[in-house]
Structures are given as C-alpha cells and as structure tokens.
DNA sequence: TACTATATAATTGTACACAAATATACTTTA
DNA sequence: TAAAGTATATTTGTGTACAATTATATAGTA
C-alpha cells in the first residue's frame, strides 16, 4: 500500500508566498502604516492573480497587520500604542507559561543549544552587529517556544512577534539595543538548568518587562513623530 | 462632502455567512471531528461558489477548527486533550488580565448588568433550563471582556471559546452543569465592586480552574469513547 | 499473491470575467 | 459659490473554467 518514498514535494502555493512576501514588506516598513492596499495593484506587482492574493490578504487581516475599513478597503495597520501595550502584556503571560513548560521538558542537548545561542549573542554585541544581535537574541526565545511543545501558546506568540518586529523597524536598530539582554537570558537558563520552573518564569518575565518598557518608549516616540 | 445619512447598509458577504454557518455546524457537532471537508460538496450544499467558500474555510483553518492534512485536504479538527489543556490554561491567564482591567474601568450601569446576569443564571438553573443557563453564564464572561476594552486579549478569548463550545456539545448539557458557577460569579463581582482587582482576578481564575477540571474530564471521556 | 505501472477520477489551486459596491469627477441648480 | 444630483471610474465580491495535484481503480509483471 505505502511506498517508502511518497514523493512529498512540499507544494509551495502562490498564496503562501504572497502572504510571507507581503508580511515581510509590512514588517520591514516598505509598506507604511496607514497606507492603502489595492488588490489589483498588488496582484500586478507580485505577478499573481487576485484569487490567491485575496487569501493572503485575509490572513494578514486576521493577523491584524492589515485593517479593513468600513468601506471594505484594506490598509496597512496603523501603529497603536494601546494595542502594543496589550500585546506585550499577553506576551509576558504566555512566555511565562512557555518557559515553565520548557523547564520541565528540556533535554541536555537543548540546554547546550541555548548556551551556544547566548555566546553568539555576546559575540554579535561585542562586534557591534546590531541586527545580528537582535536576530540571535530572538532565537533564544523561539528555541524555548519549540522546547515547550505548547502549540497553542506558541502560535499566538509568533503572531505577536510579527508586530514586535515591525515596531523595531520604526527606529534605527541600535536604539533598540538591550545591552543586558544576554545576561538576562543567562539568568533564565540558569534557573532552567536548576529545573526551577517558577524562578525561570519569573526571570523571563522580568526580562520581558524591561524590553517592554524600552519598546513602548520607542513606539510612543514614533507615534508623536507620526502626528506632526 | 458628507451627507448626514451615509447609507451604510452593512454589506453581508457570502464569505462571512458561510464562515459563521460552517463554524456553527462544527461547534454543534453536525460536522464531526475528523470528518473530511470537500470544497465542491460544501459549496453545493451552501449554494455558493468555491471562491468565497475557500476564504471561509481558510479562516476556520486559522481558528484551528479545521485542519489541513499534508496532502492538502481539509478535515474537521479532531478533539485533542492536549490542545484543550493548553487552551484552558491560556484562558485562565487572559481572563485574569481581562477581569483586572475591567475592575479598573467598570461603571455603575455595567455593574447592574452583571447583577442581572447572575440573577438570570440562577433562574435558569432553578428551572432546569440547562442550555439557557450555559448561555447566560457565558454572557457574564463576555460582558467582562467588553468592559475590559482589551481588544487583543478578547479576540483570543473568543477564538478559544469556539473550541470550548464544541467540547460542551460532546456531551449532554446537564453533565456540564456547574452548580456553583453563579456563586463564583457573584464572588468575582463582589471584588469588582470593591475595586479589588487582584482578588477579582484570583476569584475568576479559581472559578475557571474548576470549570477547566470539569471540562477536561468530559473531553477525556469523549476521547476514550472515540477510540473504541 | 504482492508489487509496480498506468490510466482515470476526484480534489485543490489559480486565473479570469463579470457583478456589486464605492469613490471620484462632472453637472446642474439654488 | 455651495450643495445636491448624475455619470464615470475604481475597487471589491463572486462565479466559473481550467490547471495542477492527489487519490483511486485497473492492468501488468515477477
């Protein structure tokens, strides 16, 4: 009945390519907050038809990276300080859960990977490679997401992360630079190694509260600039 | 430029009607967990074309009420005890936030509405109207969602609620009957009135932990039955 | 019989055309 | 001139046709 090789060539749909491409453009600020999105225009640019494009756009709308106006037109989601606050708060709670669950499940090999990540973070920081630092630093969190095995929480966290990445791009990378992030990650890892889930959670939440504050200052600054 | 009456006849799209209709069928168990979903079939039943149907199905997939298999086919999401546990845990956290924020913002009129809700709950329970009791009891939570004003958390909570409603339908309503739910709601409300956000949160979470336990027993029971 | 290969059918993915709704430009009217 | 009405253009919503993929049935081969 089953052949060993099932020839699963992972079919990449036009829809998904469009989704990730447009999302990238939103996050990186090629498409600006508030800007109108015209289906026909975008379809022409991406050289695809409106059918799969509309499915990609609907998904971005559900992600709240696009907003549908009462007249049915789409626009790139404006930056909202209130929403940003809500999202950071939820992140703090869910990432707390994730760390707790990761602590209970983590294996030696994964601990080593987290160690390596922290080292790479330090190296990037030393060398002044800000973007590299940010990406590597994010990876620390993502690794814990995967280790936790909590699909439901992780899905939400990744969605929130899309928004956080957009916030970052609002300002030059170095302004977002959190010098102590590595040390804070190390502290979380130390508790994880000690299998102390509740302190690991607490350490992570303290870390996130700090980055929340830094981020919100930036977002508020952008908002003020925006309103001039 | 603007006429007073803008003739905003809220355009109901075929897509949205399909989305809510299919969701209803999933939640109410007309479409069973694991069952295959064929686009053409459904389109014919609903007397619509595949284009808006596909958009409705994609949304249900993102809600995780539908699952896409590796071969591209859709099926009704199976019941997963693990996912259910994850969802209840997230609910407990987010609804904690919501209650805290609602406590800080609530107005006298809204307090009266919550009072009325509890009374209606008691009446339904007395009269043995189980479905009515469940619906009214849910309303208590939804009212707090709206009062909190936390759009981000509330969106997630409503999505989770779709799954919880489906779990409920797995078994006769009376098995799900939580006798003390009214009293627990009253306890939450008392703390809200006292503007004691942190105890209101705690009371709500204790309430939710109890209903989590009841629900998970039911779901585990269903799973066992399912595997025969 | 069990495995493979091939043809056929079923299903999903995409493009396109037209319908419905909304916005814009242009008149008309007071 | 300003407001309202009308015609035109733009944009979104839906149906349909066809392409690409996957599943199923059939036949061939060891």
Coordinates of N, CA and C in Angstrom, one line a residue, chain A residues 19 23 62-65 87 153-164, chain B residues 62 155-156 159:
Chain A
X19 N 1.7 35.7 1.0 CA 1.5 36.0 2.4 C 2.8 36.4 3.1
X23 N 3.9 40.2 4.2 CA 4.2 40.3 5.6 C 5.6 40.9 5.8
X62 N -6.4 38.9 9.5 CA -6.7 38.2 10.7 C -5.5 38.3 11.7
X63 N -4.3 38.5 11.1 CA -3.1 38.8 11.9 C -3.1 40.2 12.5
X64 N -4.0 41.0 12.0 CA -4.1 42.4 12.3 C -2.9 43.2 11.8
X65 N -2.3 42.7 10.8 CA -1.3 43.6 10.1 C -1.9 44.4 9.1
X87 N -0.4 43.7 23.6 CA 0.3 42.6 23.1 C 1.5 42.3 24.0
X153 N 0.0 28.2 22.7 CA 0.6 29.5 23.1 C 1.6 30.0 22.1
X154 N 2.3 29.0 21.5 CA 3.4 29.4 20.6 C 2.9 30.1 19.3
X155 N 1.7 29.6 18.9 CA 1.1 30.2 17.7 C 0.8 31.7 18.0
X156 N 0.2 31.9 19.1 CA -0.1 33.3 19.5 C 1.2 34.1 19.6
X157 N 2.2 33.5 20.2 CA 3.4 34.3 20.4 C 4.1 34.7 19.1
X158 N 4.1 33.8 18.2 CA 4.7 34.1 16.9 C 3.9 35.2 16.2
X159 N 2.6 35.2 16.3 CA 1.8 36.2 15.7 C 2.1 37.6 16.3
X160 N 2.2 37.6 17.7 CA 2.6 38.8 18.3 C 3.9 39.3 17.9
X161 N 4.8 38.3 17.7 CA 6.2 38.7 17.3 C 6.3 39.4 16.0
X162 N 5.4 39.1 15.1 CA 5.3 39.9 13.8 C 5.2 41.4 14.1
X163 N 4.3 41.7 15.0 CA 4.1 43.1 15.4 C 5.3 43.7 16.0
X164 N 5.9 42.9 16.9 CA 7.1 43.4 17.6 C 8.2 43.7 16.6
Chain B
X62 N -7.4 28.8 10.3 CA -6.6 29.6 11.1 C -7.2 29.6 12.6
X155 N -10.0 39.1 21.6 CA -10.1 38.4 20.3 C -9.6 36.9 20.5
X156 N -8.5 36.8 21.2 CA -8.0 35.4 21.5 C -9.1 34.6 22.3
X159 N -11.9 33.3 20.3 CA -11.5 32.2 19.5 C -11.4 30.9 20.3

